[in-house]
Coordinates of C-alpha atoms and ligand atoms in Angstrom, one line a residue:
M1 CA -91.8 11.4 -142.5
N2 CA -94.1 8.5 -141.4
N3 CA -96.0 6.0 -143.5
V4 CA -99.3 7.8 -142.9
S5 CA -98.1 10.8 -144.8
H6 CA -97.4 8.6 -148.0
I7 CA -100.9 7.8 -149.3
P8 CA -101.5 6.8 -152.9
S9 CA -103.3 9.2 -155.2
Y10 CA -106.4 7.0 -155.4
L11 CA -107.2 7.3 -151.8
S12 CA -108.5 10.4 -150.0
A13 CA -106.7 11.4 -146.9
E14 CA -110.1 12.0 -145.1
H15 CA -111.4 8.5 -145.8
L16 CA -108.4 6.2 -145.0
G17 CA -110.2 4.3 -142.3
P18 CA -108.6 1.0 -141.4
W19 CA -105.8 1.6 -143.9
E20 CA -104.6 4.4 -141.6
T21 CA -104.8 2.0 -138.7
Y22 CA -102.6 -0.4 -140.6
L23 CA -100.1 2.3 -141.6
V24 CA -99.7 3.5 -137.9
Q25 CA -99.1 -0.2 -136.9
I26 CA -96.3 -0.4 -139.6
D27 CA -94.9 2.9 -138.3
R28 CA -94.7 1.4 -134.8
V29 CA -93.2 -1.9 -136.0
E30 CA -90.4 -0.5 -138.4
P31 CA -87.9 0.4 -135.6
H32 CA -88.1 -3.2 -134.3
L33 CA -87.3 -4.8 -137.7
S34 CA -83.8 -6.1 -138.2
A35 CA -81.3 -3.7 -139.8
E36 CA -81.1 -6.0 -142.8
L37 CA -84.9 -5.9 -143.6
R38 CA -85.9 -2.4 -142.3
P39 CA -85.0 -0.7 -145.7
L40 CA -87.4 -3.0 -147.4
A41 CA -90.3 -1.9 -145.2
P42 CA -91.9 0.5 -147.7
L43 CA -93.0 -2.6 -149.6
L44 CA -95.5 -3.2 -146.9
T45 CA -97.2 0.1 -147.3
R46 CA -98.2 -0.3 -150.9
P47 CA -100.6 -3.0 -152.1
K48 CA -99.2 -4.9 -155.1
R49 CA -102.4 -4.8 -157.1
A50 CA -105.9 -3.3 -156.5
L51 CA -108.7 -4.1 -158.9
I52 CA -112.0 -2.0 -158.9
V53 CA -115.0 -3.5 -160.8
D54 CA -118.4 -2.5 -161.7
V55 CA -121.0 -5.2 -160.8
P56 CA -124.2 -4.7 -162.8
I57 CA -127.0 -7.1 -162.0
R58 CA -130.7 -7.5 -163.2
L59 CA -133.0 -7.1 -160.1
D60 CA -136.0 -9.2 -159.7
N61 CA -138.2 -6.3 -160.9
G62 CA -136.3 -6.0 -164.1
E63 CA -134.3 -3.0 -163.3
I64 CA -130.5 -2.9 -163.5
A65 CA -128.5 -2.0 -160.4
H66 CA -124.7 -1.3 -160.2
F67 CA -122.5 -2.2 -157.3
E68 CA -118.8 -1.4 -156.7
G69 CA -116.5 -4.4 -156.1
Y70 CA -112.9 -4.8 -155.3
R71 CA -110.1 -7.4 -155.1
V72 CA -106.8 -6.3 -153.6
Q73 CA -103.6 -8.4 -153.5
H74 CA -101.4 -6.8 -151.0
N75 CA -98.3 -9.0 -151.2
L76 CA -97.6 -12.3 -153.0
S77 CA -93.9 -12.8 -151.9
R78 CA -94.8 -15.9 -149.8
G79 CA -97.3 -17.6 -152.1
P80 CA -100.7 -17.0 -153.8
G81 CA -103.1 -14.4 -152.4
K82 CA -105.5 -15.5 -149.7
G83 CA -108.3 -13.5 -148.0
G84 CA -112.0 -13.3 -147.7
I85 CA -114.7 -11.5 -149.6
R86 CA -117.0 -9.1 -147.7
Y87 CA -120.5 -7.9 -148.7
H88 CA -121.3 -4.7 -146.8
P89 CA -122.7 -1.3 -147.7
D90 CA -119.7 0.4 -146.1
V91 CA -117.0 -1.5 -147.9
T92 CA -114.4 0.9 -149.4
L93 CA -111.1 0.4 -151.3
A94 CA -109.2 1.6 -148.3
E95 CA -110.9 -0.9 -146.1
V96 CA -110.2 -3.8 -148.5
M97 CA -106.5 -2.7 -148.7
A98 CA -106.2 -2.8 -144.9
L99 CA -107.9 -6.2 -144.6
S100 CA -105.6 -7.5 -147.5
A101 CA -102.5 -6.2 -145.6
W102 CA -103.5 -7.8 -142.4
M103 CA -103.9 -11.1 -144.3
T104 CA -100.3 -10.7 -145.5
V105 CA -99.0 -10.4 -141.9
K106 CA -101.4 -13.1 -140.5
N107 CA -100.5 -15.7 -143.1
A108 CA -96.8 -15.1 -142.3
V109 CA -97.4 -15.2 -138.4
V110 CA -99.0 -18.7 -138.7
N111 CA -96.5 -19.6 -141.5
V112 CA -99.0 -20.8 -144.0
P113 CA -97.7 -20.4 -147.6
F114 CA -99.9 -17.6 -148.8
G115 CA -99.7 -13.9 -149.5
G116 CA -102.4 -11.4 -148.4
A117 CA -105.5 -10.5 -150.4
K118 CA -109.1 -9.4 -149.8
G119 CA -112.2 -8.6 -151.7
G120 CA -115.5 -6.8 -151.1
V121 CA -118.7 -5.5 -152.7
R122 CA -120.3 -2.3 -151.5
V123 CA -123.8 -3.8 -151.1
D124 CA -126.3 -4.5 -148.3
P125 CA -127.1 -8.2 -149.1
K126 CA -130.1 -8.2 -146.7
L127 CA -131.8 -5.9 -149.4
L128 CA -131.3 -8.6 -152.1
S129 CA -133.3 -11.7 -152.8
M130 CA -131.4 -15.1 -153.1
P131 CA -131.5 -15.0 -156.9
E132 CA -130.2 -11.4 -156.9
L133 CA -127.4 -12.3 -154.4
E134 CA -126.5 -15.2 -156.7
R135 CA -126.4 -13.0 -159.8
L136 CA -124.3 -10.4 -157.9
T137 CA -121.8 -13.2 -156.8
R138 CA -121.5 -14.7 -160.2
R139 CA -120.9 -11.3 -162.0
Y140 CA -118.4 -10.2 -159.3
T141 CA -116.6 -13.5 -159.7
S142 CA -116.4 -13.1 -163.5
E143 CA -115.1 -9.5 -163.1
I144 CA -112.3 -10.6 -160.7
N145 CA -111.6 -13.8 -162.7
I146 CA -108.4 -12.3 -164.1
L147 CA -106.9 -12.3 -160.6
I148 CA -108.2 -15.4 -158.8
G149 CA -107.3 -19.1 -159.2
Q150 CA -106.1 -22.0 -157.1
D151 CA -102.4 -21.0 -157.6
K152 CA -103.0 -17.2 -157.9
D153 CA -105.4 -15.9 -155.3
I154 CA -107.9 -17.9 -153.2
P155 CA -110.9 -16.1 -151.7
A156 CA -112.9 -17.3 -148.6
P157 CA -115.9 -16.1 -146.6
D158 CA -115.9 -12.9 -144.6
I159 CA -118.8 -10.7 -143.2
N160 CA -122.1 -11.5 -145.0
T161 CA -120.6 -14.2 -147.2
N162 CA -121.0 -17.9 -146.5
E163 CA -120.7 -21.5 -147.8
Q164 CA -123.4 -20.9 -150.5
V165 CA -121.6 -17.8 -151.8
M166 CA -118.4 -19.8 -152.0
A167 CA -120.2 -22.6 -153.9
W168 CA -121.4 -19.9 -156.5
I169 CA -117.9 -18.5 -156.8
M170 CA -116.4 -22.0 -157.4
D171 CA -119.1 -22.8 -159.9
T172 CA -118.7 -19.5 -161.8
F173 CA -114.9 -19.8 -162.0
S174 CA -115.1 -23.5 -163.0
M175 CA -117.6 -22.6 -165.8
N176 CA -115.2 -20.0 -167.2
E177 CA -112.3 -22.4 -166.9
G178 CA -114.1 -25.4 -168.4
K179 CA -113.3 -27.6 -165.6
T180 CA -114.1 -28.1 -161.9
S181 CA -111.7 -26.0 -159.9
M182 CA -112.4 -26.8 -156.2
G183 CA -109.2 -25.1 -154.9
V184 CA -110.2 -21.6 -156.2
V185 CA -112.0 -20.8 -152.9
T186 CA -112.1 -22.1 -149.3
G187 CA -115.0 -22.2 -146.9
K188 CA -117.0 -24.2 -149.3
P189 CA -119.8 -26.7 -148.4
I190 CA -118.3 -30.1 -147.3
S191 CA -120.0 -31.8 -150.2
L192 CA -118.0 -29.5 -152.7
G193 CA -114.5 -30.0 -151.2
G194 CA -115.0 -27.9 -148.1
S195 CA -113.0 -29.0 -145.0
L196 CA -114.4 -30.4 -141.8
G197 CA -113.7 -28.0 -139.0
R198 CA -113.6 -24.8 -141.2
K199 CA -116.9 -23.4 -139.8
D200 CA -115.6 -23.2 -136.2
A201 CA -111.9 -22.7 -137.0
T202 CA -111.7 -19.0 -136.4
G203 CA -113.6 -19.2 -133.2
R204 CA -111.6 -22.2 -132.1
G205 CA -108.3 -20.2 -132.8
V206 CA -109.7 -17.4 -130.7
F207 CA -110.4 -19.8 -127.9
V208 CA -107.0 -21.6 -128.1
S209 CA -105.1 -18.3 -128.1
T210 CA -107.0 -17.0 -125.2
V211 CA -106.3 -20.3 -123.3
E212 CA -102.6 -19.9 -124.0
A213 CA -102.6 -16.3 -122.8
A214 CA -104.6 -17.1 -119.6
R215 CA -102.2 -19.9 -118.7
R216 CA -99.2 -17.6 -118.9
L217 CA -101.0 -14.9 -116.9
G218 CA -102.1 -17.4 -114.2
M219 CA -105.8 -17.2 -115.0
Q220 CA -108.3 -20.1 -115.0
I221 CA -110.6 -20.5 -118.0
E222 CA -113.1 -22.4 -115.8
G223 CA -115.3 -19.8 -114.1
A224 CA -113.8 -16.9 -116.0
K225 CA -116.2 -14.2 -117.1
V226 CA -116.2 -13.6 -120.8
A227 CA -117.9 -10.8 -122.8
I228 CA -118.1 -11.1 -126.6
Q229 CA -118.9 -8.5 -129.3
G230 CA -120.3 -10.1 -132.4
F231 CA -122.4 -13.3 -132.4
G232 CA -121.8 -14.4 -136.1
N233 CA -119.5 -17.1 -137.3
V234 CA -116.5 -16.1 -135.0
G235 CA -118.4 -14.8 -132.0
E236 CA -120.9 -17.7 -131.7
A237 CA -118.2 -20.5 -132.1
S238 CA -115.9 -18.8 -129.5
A239 CA -118.8 -18.3 -127.1
R240 CA -119.7 -21.9 -127.4
L241 CA -116.2 -23.1 -126.8
F242 CA -115.6 -20.9 -123.8
A243 CA -118.9 -22.1 -122.3
N244 CA -118.0 -25.7 -123.0
A245 CA -114.8 -25.1 -121.1
G246 CA -116.6 -23.9 -118.0
A247 CA -116.3 -20.2 -118.6
K248 CA -119.3 -17.9 -118.0
V249 CA -120.4 -15.8 -121.1
V250 CA -121.7 -12.8 -119.1
A251 CA -122.4 -10.4 -122.0
L252 CA -123.0 -10.5 -125.7
Q253 CA -123.4 -7.7 -128.2
D254 CA -124.3 -7.8 -131.9
S255 CA -125.8 -5.4 -134.4
S256 CA -129.2 -5.8 -132.7
G257 CA -128.1 -4.7 -129.2
A258 CA -126.4 -6.1 -126.1
I259 CA -127.5 -8.5 -123.4
A260 CA -126.0 -9.7 -120.1
N261 CA -126.3 -12.2 -117.3
P262 CA -123.6 -12.0 -114.6
A263 CA -124.4 -15.7 -113.7
G264 CA -123.7 -16.7 -117.4
L265 CA -125.8 -16.8 -120.5
D266 CA -127.0 -20.1 -122.0
V267 CA -125.1 -19.7 -125.3
R268 CA -127.1 -22.4 -127.1
A269 CA -130.4 -21.0 -126.0
V270 CA -129.3 -17.5 -127.1
K271 CA -128.2 -18.8 -130.5
A272 CA -131.5 -20.5 -131.0
F273 CA -133.4 -17.3 -130.0
R274 CA -131.2 -15.1 -132.3
H275 CA -131.9 -17.5 -135.2
Q276 CA -135.7 -17.5 -134.6
H277 CA -136.2 -13.8 -133.9
D278 CA -133.3 -12.1 -135.7
T279 CA -132.3 -10.2 -132.5
L280 CA -130.5 -10.8 -129.2
I281 CA -133.0 -8.7 -127.3
G282 CA -135.4 -10.8 -125.3
A283 CA -133.2 -13.9 -125.3
P284 CA -134.0 -16.2 -122.4
G285 CA -132.3 -15.6 -119.1
A286 CA -130.8 -12.3 -120.4
E287 CA -131.2 -8.6 -119.5
T288 CA -130.8 -5.9 -122.1
I289 CA -127.9 -3.5 -121.6
D290 CA -126.7 -0.4 -123.6
A291 CA -123.5 -0.3 -125.5
G292 CA -121.7 1.7 -123.0
H293 CA -122.4 -0.9 -120.3
F294 CA -121.3 -3.7 -122.6
W295 CA -117.7 -2.3 -122.7
R296 CA -117.7 -1.4 -119.0
C297 CA -119.0 -4.9 -117.9
D298 CA -117.3 -7.0 -115.3
A299 CA -115.5 -9.5 -117.5
D300 CA -112.0 -11.1 -117.3
I301 CA -111.9 -11.8 -120.9
L302 CA -113.2 -9.6 -123.8
V303 CA -113.5 -11.0 -127.3
A304 CA -114.0 -8.4 -130.1
A305 CA -115.6 -10.5 -133.0
A306 CA -117.6 -8.0 -135.0
M307 CA -116.0 -5.1 -137.1
E308 CA -113.1 -2.7 -137.3
N309 CA -112.8 0.4 -135.1
Q310 CA -114.9 -0.7 -132.2
I311 CA -112.4 -0.2 -129.4
T312 CA -111.5 3.5 -129.5
A313 CA -110.1 6.2 -127.2
S314 CA -113.6 6.8 -125.9
N315 CA -114.3 3.2 -124.6
A316 CA -110.9 1.6 -124.2
G317 CA -110.3 3.2 -120.7
S318 CA -113.5 1.6 -119.4
I319 CA -112.5 -1.9 -120.3
K320 CA -112.0 -4.1 -117.1
A321 CA -110.9 -7.3 -118.8
R322 CA -107.4 -8.6 -118.4
I323 CA -107.3 -10.2 -121.8
L324 CA -108.6 -8.7 -125.1
T325 CA -108.8 -11.2 -127.9
E326 CA -109.3 -9.8 -131.3
G327 CA -111.5 -12.1 -133.3
A328 CA -112.4 -9.4 -135.7
N329 CA -109.9 -7.7 -138.0
G330 CA -108.7 -4.3 -136.8
P331 CA -111.2 -3.8 -134.0
T332 CA -108.8 -1.6 -131.9
T333 CA -107.6 1.8 -133.1
P334 CA -104.0 2.8 -132.5
E335 CA -105.0 5.3 -129.8
A336 CA -107.0 2.7 -128.0
D337 CA -104.1 0.3 -128.2
L338 CA -102.0 2.7 -126.2
I339 CA -104.6 3.1 -123.5
L340 CA -105.0 -0.7 -123.1
Q341 CA -101.2 -1.0 -122.9
E342 CA -101.2 1.6 -120.1
N343 CA -103.9 -0.2 -118.3
G344 CA -102.1 -3.5 -118.4
V345 CA -104.7 -5.3 -120.7
T346 CA -103.1 -8.1 -122.6
V347 CA -104.2 -7.7 -126.3
I348 CA -104.0 -10.9 -128.4
P349 CA -103.8 -9.2 -131.9
D350 CA -106.1 -10.1 -134.8
V351 CA -103.2 -11.3 -136.9
L352 CA -102.6 -14.1 -134.4
A353 CA -105.9 -14.6 -132.6
N354 CA -108.2 -14.9 -135.7
A355 CA -105.7 -16.9 -137.8
G356 CA -107.5 -20.2 -137.1
G357 CA -109.8 -19.6 -140.2
V358 CA -107.1 -19.1 -142.6
T359 CA -105.1 -22.0 -141.1
V360 CA -108.0 -24.4 -141.9
S361 CA -108.6 -22.7 -145.2
Y362 CA -105.0 -23.7 -146.0
F363 CA -105.9 -27.3 -144.9
E364 CA -108.9 -27.1 -147.2
W365 CA -106.8 -25.9 -150.2
V366 CA -104.2 -28.7 -149.5
Q367 CA -107.0 -31.3 -149.3
D368 CA -108.7 -30.0 -152.6
I369 CA -105.4 -30.1 -154.5
S370 CA -104.5 -33.5 -153.3
A371 CA -108.1 -34.8 -153.5
F372 CA -107.5 -36.5 -150.2
F373 CA -109.6 -35.5 -147.2
W374 CA -108.7 -35.5 -143.4
T375 CA -110.8 -36.3 -140.4
E376 CA -112.1 -33.5 -138.1
E377 CA -109.9 -34.8 -135.3
E378 CA -106.8 -34.5 -137.5
I379 CA -107.8 -30.9 -138.6
N380 CA -108.5 -29.8 -135.1
A381 CA -105.2 -31.3 -133.7
R382 CA -103.1 -29.6 -136.5
L383 CA -105.0 -26.3 -136.1
D384 CA -104.4 -26.4 -132.2
R385 CA -100.8 -27.1 -132.7
I386 CA -100.2 -24.3 -135.3
M387 CA -102.1 -21.9 -133.0
R388 CA -100.2 -22.8 -129.9
E389 CA -96.8 -22.6 -131.7
A390 CA -97.6 -19.2 -133.3
F391 CA -98.8 -17.9 -129.9
A392 CA -95.7 -19.1 -128.2
A393 CA -93.4 -17.5 -130.8
V394 CA -95.3 -14.2 -130.5
W395 CA -95.4 -14.2 -126.7
D396 CA -91.7 -15.1 -126.4
A397 CA -90.7 -12.4 -128.8
A398 CA -92.8 -9.8 -127.0
Q399 CA -91.2 -10.8 -123.7
A400 CA -87.7 -10.7 -125.2
K401 CA -88.1 -7.4 -127.0
G402 CA -90.3 -5.8 -124.2
V403 CA -93.0 -4.9 -126.6
V404 CA -96.7 -5.7 -126.8
M405 CA -98.0 -8.8 -128.6
R406 CA -99.2 -6.8 -131.7
T407 CA -95.7 -5.3 -132.3
A408 CA -94.2 -8.8 -131.7
A409 CA -96.6 -10.5 -134.1
F410 CA -96.1 -7.8 -136.8
V411 CA -92.3 -8.0 -136.4
L412 CA -92.5 -11.9 -136.8
G413 CA -94.9 -11.7 -139.8
C414 CA -93.3 -8.6 -141.6
E415 CA -89.8 -10.1 -141.3
R416 CA -90.9 -13.4 -142.9
V417 CA -92.6 -11.4 -145.7
L418 CA -89.6 -9.1 -146.2
M419 CA -87.1 -12.0 -146.1
A420 CA -89.1 -13.9 -148.8
H421 CA -89.0 -10.7 -150.9
K422 CA -85.2 -10.2 -150.3
L423 CA -84.5 -13.9 -151.3
R424 CA -86.6 -13.6 -154.4
G425 CA -85.0 -10.3 -155.4
L426 CA -86.5 -7.3 -157.2
Y427 CA -88.0 -8.1 -160.6
P428 CA -86.7 -7.5 -163.3
Ligands
NAD1 P1 -120.5 -12.5 -139.4 O1 -121.2 -11.7 -140.4 O2 -120.9 -13.9 -139.2 O3 -120.8 -11.9 -137.9 C1 -120.6 -10.5 -137.6 C2 -121.1 -10.2 -136.3 O4 -120.9 -8.9 -135.9 C3 -122.7 -10.4 -136.3 O5 -123.1 -10.9 -135.0 C4 -123.2 -8.9 -136.3 O6 -124.4 -8.7 -135.8 C5 -122.1 -8.2 -135.5 N1 -122.0 -6.7 -135.7 C6 -121.9 -6.1 -137.0 N2 -121.8 -4.8 -136.7 C7 -121.8 -4.6 -135.4 C8 -121.8 -3.4 -134.6 N3 -121.6 -2.2 -135.2 N4 -121.8 -3.6 -133.2 C9 -121.9 -4.9 -132.7 N5 -121.9 -5.9 -133.4 C10 -121.9 -5.8 -134.8 O7 -119.0 -12.3 -139.5 P2 -117.7 -13.1 -139.0 O8 -117.4 -14.1 -140.1 O9 -118.1 -13.7 -137.7 O10 -116.6 -12.1 -138.8 C11 -116.5 -11.2 -137.7 C12 -115.2 -10.6 -137.8 O11 -114.2 -11.6 -137.7 C13 -114.9 -9.7 -139.0 O12 -114.0 -8.7 -138.6 C14 -114.1 -10.6 -139.9 O13 -113.2 -10.0 -140.8 C15 -113.3 -11.4 -138.8 N6 -112.7 -12.7 -139.3 C16 -113.6 -13.7 -139.7 C17 -113.1 -15.0 -140.0 C18 -114.0 -16.1 -140.4 O14 -113.5 -17.2 -140.6 N7 -115.3 -15.9 -140.5 C19 -111.7 -15.2 -140.0 C20 -110.9 -14.1 -139.6 C21 -111.4 -12.9 -139.2

């Protein structure tokens, strides 16, 4: 019986979403685990803790609204929990479980001393005023207060949460503790113990891992055609870094639509236009294309930096790129993975490609705890080194075992987690 058939009673089989993707990934990885650690693999298919909270807030019009919030700690064998907080109307417990599990694997792949966790609130933040968003954040923080803390579980930004939200979390937690506790969250404003380089860190990791793959495949970054889905924190930073390195960003897609220019888009001009008009459509020097065209476009490198489940059996076959870099978490379904493998597309998996963010979050946490701050050059140099070393370890393992990079990354990460568990032993 495979892992997908073992689902906990609190999930419904019809709404497993990304948790099902994760379980299929574990199914594919299990046979490659060492004989010593394979019997421990069921540990990976159960989150250690899942907290569901009600988040009631007073709206500006005086009414009370209730929102559902979650914090899941998937595994803490290697250290305190670490993982972002997402505000989105479609957030579910199953999604947060999957995201927390991917954090467990990711933190182990880049070897930072954290377990995996994630949080979310089922809300469309665009429908809230700033004071409502602040009340929502403060109440949610108080509700998950029993789980988080600098040496217990350290949240960070994810979709629709930012530096300001992290500052409110830090302040609320600190008020409850009776002391300033900077290390409770990462991704904070620089003036509140945030780290230089954190904003671009995930996009930078996406860029560095793609450069490493291109070099091994004999491809040049200069002149390469790059298509990017998602133009938020991760997508925009990676677009800028690719353009700075001489690549041509030929297509961009976000929730407002898709645009293209085979000669290369002016990334800065598109960013300014997006900021001003809240849409990509109409950006200077760009033609509008439909979603189908985006996936089929003539690109050497495709970066998925938006959401889960974007590359599926229905569009994977039309992807022309030689490299797919997963800036988002879980953008590729297991069926699409097989199609991409068949078509010879090199997939740099999320647990490696987007680990730059958590790596600099780790630096931020270290700096906060030691109250000693590093320069941006030091941070970028350390980040690049960790990304390159992790990439090399995954690439070499994939070659040696004859498996795709996702399987190799999961084997590396899962074996580190299971070994930590084995050494600690089963409590009591
Ligand atoms: P963000 O909110 O800044 O940006 C998300 C982008 O995706 C936006 O451009 C949005 O328009 C676009 N988008 C949303 N739905 C879409 C759809 N259906 N089709 C096309 N585009 C769509 O979020 P972010 O921080 O850039 O995160 C993006 C992804 O990267 C998420 O999967 C997140 O979990 C992952 N990630 C983020 C970080 C980080 O440091 N921010 C770290 C690791 C992984």
